Coordinates of C-alpha atoms in Angstrom, one line a residue:
M6 CA -14.4 -28.8 29.6
V7 CA -14.4 -32.2 27.9
L8 CA -17.6 -33.3 26.2
H9 CA -17.6 -36.8 24.6
G10 CA -13.9 -36.7 24.1
A11 CA -13.8 -33.3 22.4
W12 CA -12.7 -30.0 24.0
V13 CA -15.4 -27.5 24.2
Q14 CA -14.3 -24.0 25.3
A15 CA -16.9 -21.5 26.6
Q16 CA -17.1 -17.9 25.4
T17 CA -14.6 -15.8 27.2
N18 CA -14.4 -12.1 28.1
C19 CA -11.3 -10.1 28.7
Q20 CA -11.4 -6.6 30.2
V21 CA -8.9 -3.7 29.8
Y22 CA -8.5 -1.1 32.6
Q23 CA -7.0 2.3 32.1
Y24 CA -6.1 5.1 34.5
F25 CA -4.9 8.6 33.8
G26 CA -2.1 10.3 35.7
T27 CA -0.1 8.3 38.2
D28 CA -2.8 6.8 40.4
S29 CA -3.3 3.2 39.2
L30 CA -5.8 2.6 42.0
N31 CA -8.3 4.7 40.1
A32 CA -8.2 2.4 37.0
V33 CA -11.5 1.9 35.4
P34 CA -12.7 -0.8 32.9
V35 CA -12.7 0.8 29.4
L36 CA -12.7 -2.1 27.0
E37 CA -14.2 -5.6 27.0
R38 CA -13.3 -8.1 24.3
T39 CA -15.4 -11.2 23.8
F40 CA -13.8 -14.3 22.4
G41 CA -15.8 -17.2 20.8
P42 CA -15.3 -20.9 21.5
A43 CA -12.5 -21.1 19.0
G44 CA -10.6 -18.3 20.7
R45 CA -11.3 -15.7 18.0
S46 CA -12.4 -12.1 18.9
I47 CA -16.1 -11.7 18.3
T48 CA -16.7 -8.2 19.7
E49 CA -14.9 -5.4 21.3
T50 CA -16.9 -2.8 23.3
F51 CA -15.2 0.3 24.6
Q52 CA -16.2 3.3 26.6
G53 CA -13.9 6.1 27.6
Y54 CA -11.1 4.2 25.9
R55 CA -7.8 5.7 24.6
R56 CA -5.8 3.6 22.1
T57 CA -2.8 5.9 23.0
S58 CA -2.4 8.6 25.6
M59 CA -2.5 11.2 22.8
Q60 CA -5.8 10.1 21.3
A61 CA -9.2 11.3 22.2
V62 CA -11.6 9.1 24.3
E63 CA -13.7 6.7 22.2
D64 CA -16.9 4.9 22.8
G65 CA -18.1 2.2 20.5
T66 CA -18.1 -1.4 19.3
V67 CA -16.0 -3.5 16.9
T68 CA -17.6 -6.7 15.5
Y69 CA -15.5 -9.3 13.8
S70 CA -16.8 -11.7 11.1
Y71 CA -15.1 -14.9 10.0
Q72 CA -15.4 -17.3 7.1
D73 CA -14.1 -20.6 8.3
T74 CA -11.0 -19.6 10.2
L75 CA -10.3 -16.4 8.2
L76 CA -11.1 -12.9 9.4
V77 CA -13.2 -11.3 6.5
E78 CA -14.7 -8.2 8.1
E79 CA -14.3 -5.7 11.0
L80 CA -17.2 -3.3 11.6
S81 CA -16.5 -0.4 13.9
T82 CA -19.3 1.9 15.1
Y83 CA -18.7 4.9 17.4
A84 CA -21.1 6.5 19.9
N85 CA -19.4 9.9 19.6
R86 CA -19.0 9.9 15.8
P87 CA -21.7 9.8 13.2
D88 CA -19.8 7.6 10.7
S89 CA -18.8 4.0 10.9
L90 CA -15.8 2.1 9.5
R91 CA -15.7 -1.3 7.9
W92 CA -12.5 -3.3 6.9
V93 CA -13.1 -6.0 4.4
Y94 CA -10.4 -8.7 3.8
A95 CA -10.0 -11.1 0.9
H96 CA -7.8 -14.2 1.0
D97 CA -6.3 -16.5 -1.6
A98 CA -6.6 -20.3 -1.8
H99 CA -3.7 -20.6 0.7
G100 CA -5.5 -18.5 3.3
R101 CA -3.2 -15.5 2.9
R102 CA -4.7 -12.1 3.0
V103 CA -4.4 -10.6 -0.5
K104 CA -6.6 -7.6 -0.3
E105 CA -7.7 -5.1 2.4
S106 CA -10.2 -2.3 1.9
L107 CA -11.5 0.3 4.3
H108 CA -15.0 1.5 3.8
A109 CA -16.4 4.6 5.5
Y110 CA -20.1 5.0 6.1
K111 CA -21.1 8.4 4.8
R112 CA -24.4 9.4 6.3
H113 CA -26.8 11.8 4.6
R114 CA -26.1 15.4 5.5
K115 CA -28.3 18.4 5.0
A116 CA -27.0 21.8 3.8
G117 CA -25.9 24.0 6.7
E118 CA -25.6 21.1 9.1
A119 CA -22.8 21.5 11.7
G120 CA -20.2 18.8 11.7
S121 CA -16.7 18.5 13.2
G122 CA -16.7 22.1 14.3
C123 CA -17.6 23.6 11.0
I124 CA -20.6 24.0 8.7
V125 CA -20.9 21.4 6.0
P126 CA -20.9 23.0 2.6
E127 CA -23.5 22.1 0.0
T128 CA -21.0 20.2 -2.0
A129 CA -20.2 17.8 0.9
N130 CA -23.8 16.6 1.2
E131 CA -24.5 12.9 0.5
D132 CA -27.5 12.1 -1.6
A133 CA -28.1 9.0 0.6
P134 CA -26.2 7.1 3.2
R135 CA -23.6 4.8 1.6
W136 CA -20.4 2.9 2.2
Q137 CA -17.4 4.5 0.4
V138 CA -14.1 2.8 -0.2
T139 CA -11.4 5.1 1.3
V140 CA -8.4 2.8 1.3
E141 CA -7.5 -0.3 -0.7
R142 CA -4.4 -2.4 -0.3
T143 CA -3.2 -5.3 -2.4
I144 CA -0.7 -7.8 -1.0
A145 CA 1.6 -9.8 -3.2
F146 CA 3.8 -12.8 -2.2
D147 CA 7.1 -14.1 -3.5
K148 CA 7.7 -17.7 -4.7
E149 CA 8.4 -18.8 -1.1
G150 CA 5.0 -17.6 0.0
R151 CA 6.3 -14.6 2.0
K152 CA 4.8 -11.1 1.8
A153 CA 6.7 -9.3 -0.9
E154 CA 4.8 -6.1 -1.6
V155 CA 1.9 -4.1 -0.4
L156 CA 0.3 -1.6 -2.8
Q157 CA -2.1 1.1 -1.7
P158 CA -3.2 3.3 -4.6
K159 CA -4.6 6.7 -3.9
V160 CA -8.4 6.1 -3.7
W161 CA -10.1 9.1 -2.1
W162 CA -7.6 11.0 0.0
G163 CA -4.0 10.5 1.1
H164 CA -1.1 9.2 -1.0
E165 CA -0.2 6.2 -3.1
V166 CA 1.9 3.9 -0.9
R167 CA 4.1 1.0 -1.8
E168 CA 5.8 -1.3 0.7
V169 CA 8.6 -3.7 -0.3
W170 CA 9.5 -6.5 2.1
E171 CA 13.0 -7.9 2.3
Y172 CA 14.1 -11.0 4.2
D173 CA 17.4 -12.2 5.8
R174 CA 19.1 -15.5 5.0
Q175 CA 16.9 -17.3 7.5
G176 CA 13.8 -16.1 5.8
R177 CA 12.8 -13.7 8.6
P178 CA 11.5 -10.1 7.8
D179 CA 14.6 -7.9 7.7
R180 CA 13.5 -4.6 6.3
V181 CA 10.4 -2.9 5.0
K182 CA 10.9 -0.1 2.5
T183 CA 8.0 2.3 2.1
Y184 CA 7.6 4.6 -0.9
H185 CA 4.8 7.1 -1.4
D186 CA 3.9 9.8 -3.9
G187 CA 4.2 12.8 -1.7

């Protein structure tokens, strides 16, 4: 649509259908993504969705937040899980993503409360609901402005990870070497 010489694009929705087995005629809508006027994802709502055939079915919503044109936050809430996830992104003056952090929402639990098929021990109780950083990644760039290294220190669980990016003579990514502490 053209309005006074400028392009105005309406909000757009896109649906994803999935089927199980071999009968594609039984495909059902499982995910709907909404794009804003600038073509960026605003929300993603899913019900009975599998990201891969090996994963469990998920129901929930992902909301995307932008500052100018840069993605700064993804908030994921799940209907069949009590906790939520939030990715927060920081950018440098050139608009490059230089930091990523994953925050898990830890809800308040009571002693003896069942969770994930087991009884939650007293030591696992949260005093109050809170966001907890579970993953932090720092991204470094070389003098040509290409991604050179990704560092992920051990924060809460998991391993310390270091990725080193190498490029071919044309400046294209050629190899990513990954090192971790265990």
